[in-house]
Coordinates of N, CA, C and O in Angstrom, one line a residue:
M595 N 5.3 9.5 16.6 CA 5.5 8.5 17.5 C 5.0 7.2 16.9 O 4.0 7.1 16.3
I596 N 5.7 6.1 17.1 CA 5.4 4.8 16.7 C 5.2 4.0 18.0 O 6.1 4.0 18.8
Y597 N 4.1 3.2 18.1 CA 3.9 2.4 19.3 C 3.3 1.1 18.8 O 2.2 1.1 18.3
V598 N 4.1 0.0 19.0 CA 3.6 -1.3 18.5 C 3.9 -2.4 19.6 O 4.8 -2.2 20.4
S599 N 3.2 -3.5 19.4 CA 3.6 -4.7 20.3 C 4.1 -5.8 19.3 O 3.7 -5.8 18.1
S600 N 4.9 -6.6 19.8 CA 5.6 -7.7 19.0 C 5.6 -8.9 19.8 O 5.8 -8.9 21.1
A601 N 5.6 -10.1 19.1 CA 5.8 -11.4 19.8 C 7.2 -11.7 20.0 O 7.6 -12.6 20.7
R602 N 8.1 -10.9 19.4 CA 9.6 -11.1 19.5 C 10.1 -10.5 20.9 O 9.6 -9.5 21.4
A603 N 11.2 -11.1 21.3 CA 11.8 -10.6 22.6 C 12.5 -9.3 22.3 O 12.9 -9.0 21.2
A604 N 12.5 -8.5 23.3 CA 13.2 -7.1 23.2 C 14.6 -7.2 22.7 O 15.1 -6.4 21.9
S605 N 15.3 -8.3 23.2 CA 16.7 -8.4 22.8 C 16.9 -8.7 21.3 O 17.8 -8.3 20.7
D606 N 15.9 -9.5 20.8 CA 15.9 -9.8 19.3 C 15.7 -8.6 18.5 O 16.3 -8.3 17.5
I607 N 14.7 -7.8 18.9 CA 14.4 -6.5 18.2 C 15.6 -5.6 18.3 O 16.0 -4.9 17.3
S608 N 16.2 -5.5 19.5 CA 17.4 -4.6 19.7 C 18.5 -5.0 18.7 O 19.1 -4.2 18.1
D609 N 18.8 -6.3 18.7 CA 19.9 -6.8 17.8 C 19.6 -6.5 16.3 O 20.5 -6.0 15.6
C610 N 18.3 -6.7 15.9 CA 17.9 -6.4 14.6 C 18.1 -4.9 14.2 O 18.7 -4.6 13.2
L611 N 17.6 -4.0 15.1 CA 17.7 -2.6 14.8 C 19.2 -2.1 14.8 O 19.5 -1.3 14.0
Q612 N 20.0 -2.7 15.7 CA 21.4 -2.3 15.7 C 22.1 -2.7 14.4 O 23.0 -2.0 13.9
R613 N 21.7 -3.8 13.8 CA 22.3 -4.2 12.5 C 21.8 -3.3 11.3 O 22.5 -3.1 10.4
R614 N 20.6 -2.8 11.4 CA 20.0 -2.0 10.3 C 20.3 -0.5 10.4 O 20.3 0.1 9.4
L615 N 20.4 0.0 11.6 CA 20.5 1.5 11.8 C 21.9 1.9 12.1 O 22.6 1.3 13.0
P616 N 22.4 3.0 11.6 CA 23.7 3.5 11.9 C 23.8 4.1 13.2 O 22.8 4.7 13.7
S617 N 25.0 4.1 13.8 CA 25.3 4.7 15.1 C 24.2 4.6 16.1 O 23.7 5.6 16.6
T618 N 24.0 3.4 16.5 CA 23.0 3.1 17.6 C 23.7 2.9 18.9 O 24.6 2.0 19.0
Q619 N 23.2 3.6 19.9 CA 23.7 3.4 21.3 C 22.6 2.7 22.1 O 21.5 3.0 22.0
V620 N 23.1 1.7 22.9 CA 22.1 0.9 23.7 C 22.3 1.2 25.2 O 23.4 1.2 25.7
I621 N 21.1 1.4 25.8 CA 21.1 1.6 27.3 C 20.1 0.7 27.9 O 18.9 0.7 27.5
R622 N 20.5 -0.2 28.8 CA 19.6 -1.1 29.5 C 19.4 -0.6 30.9 O 20.3 -0.3 31.6
D623 N 18.1 -0.6 31.3 CA 17.8 0.0 32.6 C 16.5 -0.7 33.1 O 15.4 -0.6 32.5
Q624 N 16.6 -1.4 34.2 CA 15.5 -2.0 34.9 C 14.5 -2.7 34.1 O 13.3 -2.5 34.1
G625 N 15.0 -3.6 33.2 CA 14.1 -4.4 32.4 C 13.8 -3.9 31.0 O 13.4 -4.7 30.2
S626 N 14.0 -2.6 30.8 CA 13.8 -2.1 29.5 C 15.1 -1.8 28.8 O 16.1 -1.7 29.4
T627 N 15.0 -1.7 27.5 CA 16.2 -1.3 26.7 C 15.9 -0.1 25.9 O 14.8 0.0 25.3
E628 N 16.8 0.9 25.8 CA 16.6 2.1 25.0 C 17.7 2.1 24.0 O 18.9 1.8 24.3
L629 N 17.3 2.4 22.8 CA 18.3 2.6 21.7 C 18.2 4.1 21.3 O 17.1 4.6 21.0
I630 N 19.3 4.7 21.2 CA 19.4 6.1 20.7 C 20.0 6.0 19.3 O 21.1 5.5 19.1
V631 N 19.3 6.4 18.3 CA 19.6 6.2 16.9 C 20.1 7.6 16.4 O 19.4 8.6 16.5
G632 N 21.2 7.5 15.7 CA 21.8 8.8 15.2 C 22.3 9.6 16.3 O 22.5 9.2 17.4
S633 N 22.5 10.9 16.1 CA 22.9 11.8 17.1 C 21.7 12.3 17.9 O 21.3 13.5 17.7
N634 N 21.1 11.4 18.7 CA 19.9 11.7 19.4 C 18.7 12.0 18.6 O 17.7 12.8 19.0
A635 N 18.6 11.5 17.3 CA 17.5 11.8 16.4 C 16.3 11.0 16.8 O 15.2 11.5 16.7
W636 N 16.5 9.7 17.2 CA 15.4 8.8 17.6 C 15.7 8.1 18.9 O 16.8 7.8 19.2
L637 N 14.6 7.9 19.7 CA 14.7 7.1 20.9 C 13.7 6.0 20.8 O 12.5 6.2 20.6
V638 N 14.3 4.7 20.9 CA 13.5 3.5 20.8 C 13.5 2.9 22.1 O 14.6 2.6 22.7
T639 N 12.3 2.7 22.7 CA 12.2 2.0 24.0 C 11.6 0.6 23.8 O 10.5 0.5 23.3
L640 N 12.3 -0.4 24.3 CA 11.8 -1.8 24.2 C 11.5 -2.3 25.6 O 12.4 -2.3 26.4
T641 N 10.3 -2.7 25.8 CA 9.9 -3.2 27.1 C 9.3 -4.6 27.0 O 8.3 -4.8 26.2
P642 N 9.8 -5.5 27.7 CA 9.3 -6.9 27.7 C 7.8 -6.9 28.2 O 7.5 -6.1 29.1
S643 N 7.0 -7.8 27.6 CA 5.7 -7.9 28.1 C 5.4 -9.4 28.2 O 6.2 -10.2 27.8
G644 N 4.2 -9.8 28.6 CA 3.8 -11.1 28.8 C 3.8 -11.9 27.5 O 3.9 -13.2 27.5
Y645 N 3.7 -11.3 26.4 CA 3.6 -12.0 25.1 C 4.7 -11.7 24.1 O 4.7 -12.0 23.0
G646 N 5.7 -10.9 24.6 CA 6.8 -10.5 23.7 C 7.4 -9.2 24.2 O 8.1 -9.2 25.2
S647 N 7.1 -8.1 23.5 CA 7.6 -6.8 23.9 C 6.8 -5.7 23.3 O 6.1 -5.9 22.3
T648 N 6.9 -4.5 23.9 CA 6.3 -3.4 23.3 C 7.4 -2.5 22.8 O 8.5 -2.4 23.4
V649 N 7.2 -1.8 21.7 CA 8.2 -0.9 21.1 C 7.6 0.5 21.0 O 6.5 0.7 20.4
K650 N 8.3 1.5 21.5 CA 7.9 2.9 21.5 C 9.0 3.6 20.8 O 10.2 3.6 21.2
V651 N 8.7 4.4 19.7 CA 9.7 5.1 19.0 C 9.3 6.6 18.9 O 8.2 6.9 18.6
Q652 N 10.2 7.4 19.4 CA 10.0 8.9 19.4 C 11.0 9.6 18.7 O 12.2 9.3 18.8
Q653 N 10.6 10.6 17.9 CA 11.6 11.4 17.2 C 12.0 12.6 18.0 O 11.1 13.3 18.6
S654 N 13.2 12.9 18.1 CA 13.7 14.0 18.9 C 13.4 15.3 18.2 O 13.4 15.4 17.0
A655 N 13.3 16.4 19.0 CA 13.1 17.7 18.5 C 14.4 18.2 17.8 O 14.4 19.0 16.9
S656 N 15.5 17.6 18.2 CA 16.8 18.0 17.6 C 17.3 17.0 16.5 O 18.4 16.7 16.4
D657 N 16.3 16.5 15.8 CA 16.6 15.5 14.7 C 17.6 16.1 13.7 O 17.4 17.2 13.2
D658 N 18.7 15.4 13.5 CA 19.7 15.9 12.5 C 19.5 15.4 11.1 O 20.3 15.7 10.2
G659 N 18.4 14.7 10.9 CA 18.1 14.2 9.5 C 18.9 13.0 9.1 O 18.9 12.5 8.0
G660 N 19.6 12.4 10.1 CA 20.5 11.2 9.8 C 19.7 10.0 9.4 O 20.1 9.3 8.5
V661 N 18.6 9.7 10.0 CA 17.7 8.6 9.7 C 16.3 9.2 9.4 O 15.6 9.6 10.3
P662 N 16.0 9.2 8.1 CA 14.6 9.7 7.7 C 13.5 8.8 8.3 O 13.7 7.6 8.5
E663 N 12.4 9.4 8.6 CA 11.2 8.7 9.2 C 10.8 7.5 8.3 O 10.6 6.4 8.9
P664 N 10.7 7.6 7.0 CA 10.3 6.4 6.3 C 11.3 5.2 6.5 O 10.8 4.0 6.6
Q665 N 12.6 5.5 6.6 CA 13.5 4.4 6.8 C 13.3 3.8 8.2 O 13.4 2.6 8.4
M666 N 13.1 4.7 9.2 CA 12.9 4.3 10.6 C 11.7 3.4 10.7 O 11.7 2.3 11.3
R667 N 10.6 3.8 10.1 CA 9.4 3.0 10.1 C 9.6 1.6 9.4 O 9.1 0.6 10.0
F668 N 10.3 1.6 8.3 CA 10.6 0.4 7.6 C 11.4 -0.6 8.5 O 11.1 -1.8 8.6
D669 N 12.5 -0.1 9.0 CA 13.4 -0.9 9.9 C 12.7 -1.4 11.1 O 12.8 -2.6 11.5
V670 N 11.8 -0.6 11.7 CA 11.1 -1.1 12.9 C 10.1 -2.2 12.5 O 10.0 -3.2 13.1
A671 N 9.4 -2.0 11.4 CA 8.5 -3.0 10.9 C 9.2 -4.3 10.6 O 8.7 -5.4 11.0
R672 N 10.3 -4.2 10.0 CA 11.1 -5.5 9.7 C 11.6 -6.2 11.0 O 11.6 -7.4 11.0
C673 N 11.9 -5.4 12.0 CA 12.5 -6.0 13.2 C 11.4 -6.6 14.2 O 11.8 -7.4 15.0
V674 N 10.2 -6.1 14.1 CA 9.2 -6.5 15.1 C 8.4 -7.7 14.7 O 7.7 -8.3 15.5
V675 N 8.6 -8.2 13.4 CA 7.8 -9.4 13.0 C 8.7 -10.6 12.9 O 9.9 -10.5 12.9

């Protein structure tokens, strides 16, 4: 699991991750945004906060290997700064 805070808005992080990661589905629900990356391999939850947003990344038990963890960590790090 990856859990970080960012000064960037959740919408900016979402846009950045969608550009970097293949086959990303976006679900917006009551203020938060969820991105499903790959075929349910990763779940990224973006929640607005008083200073930007929080980012929570979880790997699914049914990971298909489509996006390796090192790539996911790299892309998240690039998008939250």
